CSV table of C-alpha atoms and ligand atoms in Angstrom, one decimal:
chain,number,residue,atom,x,y,z
A,1,MET,CA,51.2,-201.5,142.9
A,2,MET,CA,54.6,-200.3,141.6
A,3,LYS,CA,57.6,-200.1,143.9
A,4,PHE,CA,59.5,-196.8,143.8
A,5,ARG,CA,62.6,-197.1,141.7
A,6,TYR,CA,65.4,-195.3,143.5
A,7,SER,CA,68.2,-193.6,141.5
A,8,GLU,CA,71.4,-192.4,143.0
A,9,LEU,CA,71.1,-189.4,140.6
A,10,LEU,CA,68.3,-187.9,142.7
A,11,ARG,CA,69.1,-184.6,144.4
A,12,CYS,CA,67.2,-182.8,147.2
A,13,PRO,CA,65.3,-179.9,145.7
A,14,LEU,CA,66.2,-177.8,148.8
A,15,GLU,CA,69.9,-178.5,149.2
A,16,GLN,CA,70.9,-180.3,145.9
A,17,SER,CA,72.4,-183.0,148.2
A,18,ALA,CA,72.3,-186.7,147.5
A,19,MET,CA,69.3,-188.7,148.6
A,20,GLN,CA,68.8,-192.2,150.1
A,21,VAL,CA,65.7,-194.3,150.8
A,22,LYS,CA,65.1,-194.9,154.5
A,23,ASP,CA,61.9,-196.0,156.3
A,24,GLY,CA,59.6,-195.4,153.3
A,25,GLN,CA,61.1,-191.9,152.7
A,26,LEU,CA,63.6,-190.3,150.5
A,27,ARG,CA,66.1,-188.5,152.7
A,28,CYS,CA,68.8,-186.1,151.8
A,29,GLU,CA,72.1,-185.7,153.6
A,30,LYS,CA,70.9,-182.5,155.2
A,31,GLY,CA,67.9,-184.2,156.8
A,32,HIS,CA,65.1,-183.2,154.4
A,33,CYS,CA,62.5,-186.0,154.0
A,34,PHE,CA,60.1,-186.8,151.1
A,35,ASP,CA,57.5,-189.5,151.4
A,36,ILE,CA,57.4,-192.3,148.9
A,37,ALA,CA,53.8,-192.5,147.7
A,38,ARG,CA,52.2,-195.9,147.8
A,39,GLN,CA,51.9,-195.7,144.0
A,40,GLY,CA,55.7,-195.7,143.7
A,41,TYR,CA,56.7,-192.1,143.1
A,42,VAL,CA,58.1,-189.2,145.1
A,43,ASN,CA,57.0,-185.6,145.1
A,44,LEU,CA,60.1,-183.5,144.9
A,45,LEU,CA,58.5,-180.1,144.2
A,46,GLY,CA,60.3,-177.5,146.3
A,47,PRO,CA,58.9,-174.3,147.7
A,48,GLY,CA,58.3,-171.8,144.9
A,49,ASP,CA,58.0,-174.6,142.2
A,50,LYS,CA,54.2,-174.5,142.5
A,51,ARG,CA,52.3,-171.5,141.0
A,52,SER,CA,48.9,-173.0,141.9
A,53,ARG,CA,47.6,-175.5,144.4
A,54,ASP,CA,47.3,-178.2,141.7
A,55,PRO,CA,49.9,-177.3,139.1
A,56,GLY,CA,50.2,-178.8,135.6
A,57,ASP,CA,47.6,-180.9,133.8
A,58,SER,CA,44.4,-181.6,135.7
A,59,ARG,CA,43.1,-185.1,136.5
A,60,ASP,CA,40.7,-184.8,133.6
A,61,MET,CA,43.3,-183.7,131.1
A,62,VAL,CA,45.6,-186.6,132.2
A,63,ALA,CA,42.7,-189.1,131.8
A,64,ALA,CA,41.9,-187.8,128.3
A,65,ARG,CA,45.5,-188.0,127.2
A,66,ARG,CA,45.8,-191.5,128.5
A,67,GLU,CA,42.7,-192.6,126.6
A,68,PHE,CA,43.7,-190.9,123.4
A,69,LEU,CA,47.3,-192.1,123.4
A,70,GLN,CA,46.1,-195.7,124.1
A,71,SER,CA,44.1,-195.5,120.8
A,72,GLY,CA,47.5,-195.6,119.0
A,73,HIS,CA,47.0,-192.5,116.8
A,74,TYR,CA,50.3,-191.1,118.0
A,75,GLU,CA,52.2,-194.4,117.7
A,76,PRO,CA,54.3,-193.1,114.7
A,77,VAL,CA,55.4,-190.2,116.9
A,78,ALA,CA,56.6,-192.7,119.6
A,79,GLU,CA,58.4,-194.7,116.9
A,80,ALA,CA,60.1,-191.6,115.4
A,81,LEU,CA,61.2,-190.7,118.9
A,82,ALA,CA,62.6,-194.2,119.6
A,83,VAL,CA,64.5,-194.3,116.3
A,84,SER,CA,66.1,-190.9,117.2
A,85,VAL,CA,67.0,-192.0,120.7
A,86,SER,CA,68.4,-195.4,119.7
A,87,ARG,CA,70.9,-193.6,117.4
A,88,LEU,CA,72.1,-191.5,120.4
A,89,ILE,CA,72.5,-193.7,123.4
A,90,GLY,CA,74.4,-196.7,124.8
A,91,ARG,CA,72.6,-199.5,126.7
A,92,ASP,CA,73.5,-198.0,130.1
A,93,ALA,CA,72.3,-194.5,129.3
A,94,VAL,CA,70.4,-192.2,131.6
A,95,ILE,CA,67.2,-191.0,129.8
A,96,ALA,CA,64.9,-188.5,131.4
A,97,ASP,CA,61.5,-187.3,130.2
A,98,ALA,CA,60.8,-183.7,131.3
A,99,GLY,CA,57.1,-183.2,131.5
A,100,CYS,CA,56.5,-186.9,130.9
A,101,GLY,CA,52.7,-186.7,131.2
A,102,GLU,CA,51.1,-190.0,131.9
A,103,GLY,CA,54.2,-191.9,130.7
A,104,TYR,CA,53.2,-193.0,127.2
A,105,TYR,CA,56.4,-192.1,125.5
A,106,LEU,CA,58.7,-193.5,128.1
A,107,GLU,CA,56.9,-196.8,128.0
A,108,LYS,CA,57.0,-196.9,124.2
A,109,LEU,CA,60.7,-196.1,124.3
A,110,GLN,CA,61.4,-198.9,126.7
A,111,GLN,CA,59.4,-201.3,124.5
A,112,HIS,CA,61.0,-200.2,121.2
A,113,LEU,CA,64.5,-200.1,122.4
A,114,ASP,CA,64.0,-203.3,124.4
A,115,LEU,CA,65.9,-201.6,127.2
A,116,ASP,CA,67.2,-204.0,129.7
A,117,ALA,CA,65.6,-202.9,132.9
A,118,GLY,CA,69.0,-203.1,134.8
A,119,ALA,CA,71.0,-201.2,132.2
A,120,ALA,CA,69.4,-198.0,131.2
A,121,THR,CA,68.1,-195.6,133.8
A,122,LEU,CA,64.6,-194.2,132.9
A,123,ILE,CA,63.4,-191.2,134.8
A,124,GLY,CA,60.1,-189.4,134.2
A,125,PHE,CA,59.0,-186.3,135.9
A,126,ASP,CA,56.1,-183.9,135.6
A,127,ILE,CA,54.7,-181.0,137.7
A,128,SER,CA,51.2,-182.7,137.6
A,129,LYS,CA,50.8,-185.3,140.4
A,130,TRP,CA,47.9,-186.8,138.4
A,131,ALA,CA,50.2,-187.4,135.4
A,132,VAL,CA,52.8,-189.0,137.5
A,133,GLN,CA,50.3,-191.2,139.4
A,134,ALA,CA,49.1,-192.4,136.0
A,135,ALA,CA,52.6,-193.0,134.7
A,136,THR,CA,53.5,-195.3,137.7
A,137,ARG,CA,50.9,-197.7,136.3
A,138,ARG,CA,52.8,-198.0,133.0
A,139,ILE,CA,56.3,-199.2,133.7
A,140,GLN,CA,58.9,-199.4,136.4
A,141,ALA,CA,60.9,-196.1,136.2
A,142,THR,CA,62.0,-193.4,138.6
A,143,TRP,CA,58.8,-191.3,138.6
A,144,LEU,CA,58.9,-187.9,140.2
A,145,VAL,CA,56.6,-185.0,140.7
A,146,ALA,CA,59.0,-182.2,139.8
A,147,SER,CA,59.4,-179.1,137.8
A,148,ASN,CA,61.4,-178.4,134.6
A,149,ARG,CA,62.5,-175.2,136.4
A,150,ARG,CA,64.3,-177.1,139.1
A,151,ILE,CA,65.2,-180.6,138.0
A,152,PRO,CA,66.0,-182.7,141.1
A,153,LEU,CA,68.8,-184.7,139.4
A,154,ALA,CA,72.6,-184.5,139.8
A,155,PRO,CA,74.0,-181.8,137.4
A,156,GLY,CA,75.6,-183.3,134.3
A,157,SER,CA,73.9,-186.7,134.9
A,158,VAL,CA,71.5,-187.1,131.9
A,159,ASP,CA,72.6,-188.5,128.6
A,160,CYS,CA,69.3,-187.9,126.8
A,161,LEU,CA,66.6,-185.6,127.9
A,162,LEU,CA,63.2,-185.7,126.2
A,163,CYS,CA,60.7,-182.8,126.1
A,164,LEU,CA,57.6,-183.7,124.1
A,165,PHE,CA,54.9,-181.0,123.6
A,166,GLY,CA,56.1,-179.6,126.9
A,167,PHE,CA,57.3,-176.4,128.5
A,168,PRO,CA,61.1,-176.4,128.1
A,169,VAL,CA,63.4,-174.6,130.5
A,170,PHE,CA,66.6,-174.6,128.6
A,171,ASP,CA,68.9,-173.4,131.3
A,172,ALA,CA,67.7,-176.2,133.7
A,173,PHE,CA,67.9,-178.7,130.8
A,174,MET,CA,71.5,-177.7,130.1
A,175,THR,CA,72.5,-178.2,133.7
A,176,ALA,CA,70.9,-181.6,133.9
A,177,LEU,CA,72.5,-182.9,130.7
A,178,GLN,CA,76.0,-184.3,130.7
A,179,PRO,CA,78.6,-182.7,128.3
A,180,GLY,CA,77.9,-184.4,125.0
A,181,GLY,CA,74.3,-185.1,126.0
A,182,THR,CA,71.3,-184.4,123.8
A,183,LEU,CA,67.9,-182.8,124.3
A,184,LEU,CA,65.2,-184.2,122.0
A,185,LEU,CA,62.6,-181.6,121.6
A,186,VAL,CA,59.3,-182.7,120.0
A,187,THR,CA,57.0,-179.8,119.0
A,188,ALA,CA,53.9,-179.3,116.9
A,189,GLY,CA,54.5,-178.3,113.3
A,190,PRO,CA,52.4,-175.7,111.4
A,191,ARG,CA,49.8,-178.2,110.1
A,192,HIS,CA,49.4,-180.2,113.4
A,193,LEU,CA,45.7,-181.0,113.9
A,194,ILE,CA,44.9,-178.4,111.2
A,195,GLU,CA,41.5,-179.8,110.4
A,196,LEU,CA,40.4,-179.6,114.0
A,197,ARG,CA,41.8,-176.0,114.4
A,198,GLU,CA,39.9,-174.9,111.3
A,199,ILE,CA,36.7,-176.0,113.0
A,200,LEU,CA,37.6,-174.5,116.3
A,201,TYR,CA,38.9,-171.1,115.2
A,202,PRO,CA,37.6,-168.4,112.7
A,203,THR,CA,41.2,-167.8,111.5
A,204,ILE,CA,44.3,-169.9,111.8
A,205,LYS,CA,47.5,-168.2,112.9
A,206,HIS,CA,50.7,-169.4,111.2
A,207,SER,CA,53.3,-168.2,113.7
A,208,GLU,CA,56.9,-169.5,113.5
A,209,SER,CA,58.0,-171.1,116.7
A,210,ALA,CA,61.0,-169.4,118.4
A,211,VAL,CA,61.7,-172.3,120.6
A,212,VAL,CA,64.8,-173.6,118.9
A,213,GLN,CA,66.3,-170.1,118.9
A,214,GLN,CA,65.7,-170.0,122.7
A,215,ALA,CA,67.6,-173.3,123.0
A,216,VAL,CA,70.5,-171.9,121.0
A,217,ASP,CA,70.5,-168.7,123.1
A,218,ALA,CA,70.8,-171.0,126.2
A,219,GLY,CA,73.9,-172.6,124.7
A,220,PHE,CA,72.6,-175.6,122.9
A,221,VAL,CA,74.0,-176.6,119.5
A,222,GLN,CA,71.4,-177.3,116.9
A,223,GLY,CA,71.6,-180.8,115.6
A,224,HIS,CA,69.5,-183.0,113.2
A,225,SER,CA,65.9,-182.0,112.7
A,226,SER,CA,63.2,-184.1,111.1
A,227,SER,CA,59.5,-183.6,110.4
A,228,LEU,CA,56.9,-186.3,110.7
A,229,GLN,CA,53.5,-185.8,108.9
A,230,TYR,CA,50.7,-188.3,108.5
A,231,THR,CA,46.9,-188.5,108.6
A,232,THR,CA,45.3,-190.4,111.4
A,233,ALA,CA,42.6,-193.0,111.0
A,234,PRO,CA,39.1,-191.4,111.3
A,235,LEU,CA,38.7,-190.2,114.9
A,236,ARG,CA,35.5,-191.1,116.7
A,237,GLN,CA,33.6,-188.5,118.6
A,238,ARG,CA,35.0,-189.6,122.0
A,239,GLU,CA,38.6,-189.5,120.6
A,240,ILE,CA,38.0,-185.9,119.3
A,241,SER,CA,36.7,-184.9,122.7
A,242,ASP,CA,39.8,-186.5,124.4
A,243,LEU,CA,42.1,-184.8,122.0
A,244,LEU,CA,40.6,-181.4,122.8
A,245,THR,CA,40.7,-182.0,126.5
A,246,MET,CA,44.4,-182.9,126.4
A,247,THR,CA,45.5,-179.8,124.4
A,248,PRO,CA,45.5,-176.1,125.1
A,249,HIS,CA,42.6,-175.8,122.6
A,250,LEU,CA,40.4,-176.7,125.6
A,251,PHE,CA,41.1,-173.3,127.0
A,252,ARG,CA,41.7,-171.3,123.9
A,253,ALA,CA,38.7,-172.2,121.7
A,254,SER,CA,35.4,-170.4,121.9
A,255,HIS,CA,32.3,-172.1,123.2
A,256,GLU,CA,30.9,-172.1,119.7
A,257,GLY,CA,34.1,-173.7,118.3
A,258,LYS,CA,33.9,-176.5,120.8
A,259,LEU,CA,30.2,-177.1,120.0
A,260,ARG,CA,31.2,-177.5,116.3
A,261,ALA,CA,34.0,-179.9,117.3
A,262,ALA,CA,31.5,-181.9,119.4
A,263,GLN,CA,29.5,-182.7,116.3
A,264,LEU,CA,32.4,-184.3,114.5
A,265,GLN,CA,32.4,-188.0,113.8
A,266,ASN,CA,34.9,-190.2,111.8
A,267,PHE,CA,37.2,-187.2,111.4
A,268,PRO,CA,40.8,-187.9,110.3
A,269,VAL,CA,43.4,-185.2,111.4
A,270,THR,CA,46.9,-184.3,110.3
A,271,VAL,CA,49.7,-185.0,112.7
A,272,ASP,CA,52.6,-182.7,112.0
A,273,VAL,CA,55.5,-182.8,114.5
A,274,ARG,CA,59.1,-181.8,114.4
A,275,VAL,CA,61.8,-183.7,116.2
A,276,GLN,CA,64.8,-181.4,116.9
A,277,LEU,CA,68.0,-182.6,118.4
A,278,LEU,CA,69.9,-180.1,120.6
A,279,HIS,CA,73.4,-180.9,121.8
A,280,LYS,CA,75.3,-179.9,124.9
A,281,ASN,CA,78.8,-179.7,123.6
A,282,PRO,CA,81.7,-180.9,125.7
A,283,PRO,CA,83.8,-178.0,126.9
A,284,GLY,CA,86.8,-177.1,124.7
B,1,SAM,C1,51.0,-181.2,126.6
B,1,SAM,S1,51.5,-182.1,128.0
B,1,SAM,C2,52.6,-183.3,127.3
B,1,SAM,C3,52.8,-184.5,128.1
B,1,SAM,C4,53.7,-185.6,127.5
B,1,SAM,N1,55.0,-185.1,127.2
B,1,SAM,C5,53.1,-186.1,126.2
B,1,SAM,O1,53.5,-185.7,125.1
B,1,SAM,O2,52.2,-187.0,126.3
B,1,SAM,C6,52.5,-181.1,128.9
B,1,SAM,C7,52.9,-181.6,130.3
B,1,SAM,O3,53.8,-180.7,130.9
B,1,SAM,C8,53.5,-180.7,132.3
B,1,SAM,N2,54.1,-179.4,132.8
B,1,SAM,C9,53.6,-178.2,132.8
B,1,SAM,N3,54.5,-177.3,133.3
B,1,SAM,C10,55.5,-178.1,133.8
B,1,SAM,C11,56.7,-177.8,134.5
B,1,SAM,N4,57.1,-176.5,134.8
B,1,SAM,N5,57.6,-178.8,134.8
B,1,SAM,C12,57.3,-180.1,134.4
B,1,SAM,N6,56.2,-180.4,133.8
B,1,SAM,C13,55.3,-179.4,133.4
B,1,SAM,C14,52.0,-180.8,132.3
B,1,SAM,O4,51.5,-181.2,133.6
B,1,SAM,C15,51.7,-181.8,131.2
B,1,SAM,O5,51.7,-183.1,131.7
């Protein structure tokens, strides 16, 4: 059982005031209390942060993502991320993963960078309680159920913010980052999982993502961008099923398309991702 890792950067989602641990709870200066779950995380979703009773990825999606990522097929993505982050940060940096899922990338980052547990501050948050519960089993970090729309951290406190395959909210990201801080945005490129998409859909849309422009519109300065493309080892039937369950294709694909995908065996796929750095410039 993991112990909750407190950070003095935590802020009450209701009052934005500082929080302290007392009697198994996280308490803000204005008296709001949040229970520390026995798994070692805190749910800091405020009123209005939830648009459904069980927001974010479901228990099944989280389990599928955990299984699939454990197989190592996305390890090169984690390595590319670690290389990019290591060029950006000092040893005592604050790194936050927004929409951290079940914690795979934060764990890999800790391993790759050999982060001294006492030096860097690692914070992972996701709107899905299932994801955060799974993440607590990976590493000691400050794990939170929280929304990208209202990040419960002190404004200007994060050196490096990660958003992988997530739902960026650039205004909130800008507020959380410190001046000179960097957002690492990892998104799917045009050929990502193309072989699977060709099986799932009658036609493939080649739409250009507008996400970087949205970041620039929110005040970010576009930095270095790199693409990573490779072909995975042949995926087994179970891995294809997990991959489908962890992606939006689960909802978007037709029943027939999913039946075709269910027949696949030993099926390599292209991974095509873009790592985009976006900087928050210091004023002046
Ligand atoms: C495609 S998954 C990616 C998870 C993880 N970054 C990864 O790459 O393994 C997207 C994640 O965003 C979470 N999510 C959705 N809306 C969110 C929000 N408003 N705030 C925080 N997380 C959110 C989902 O629960 C899910 O875990």
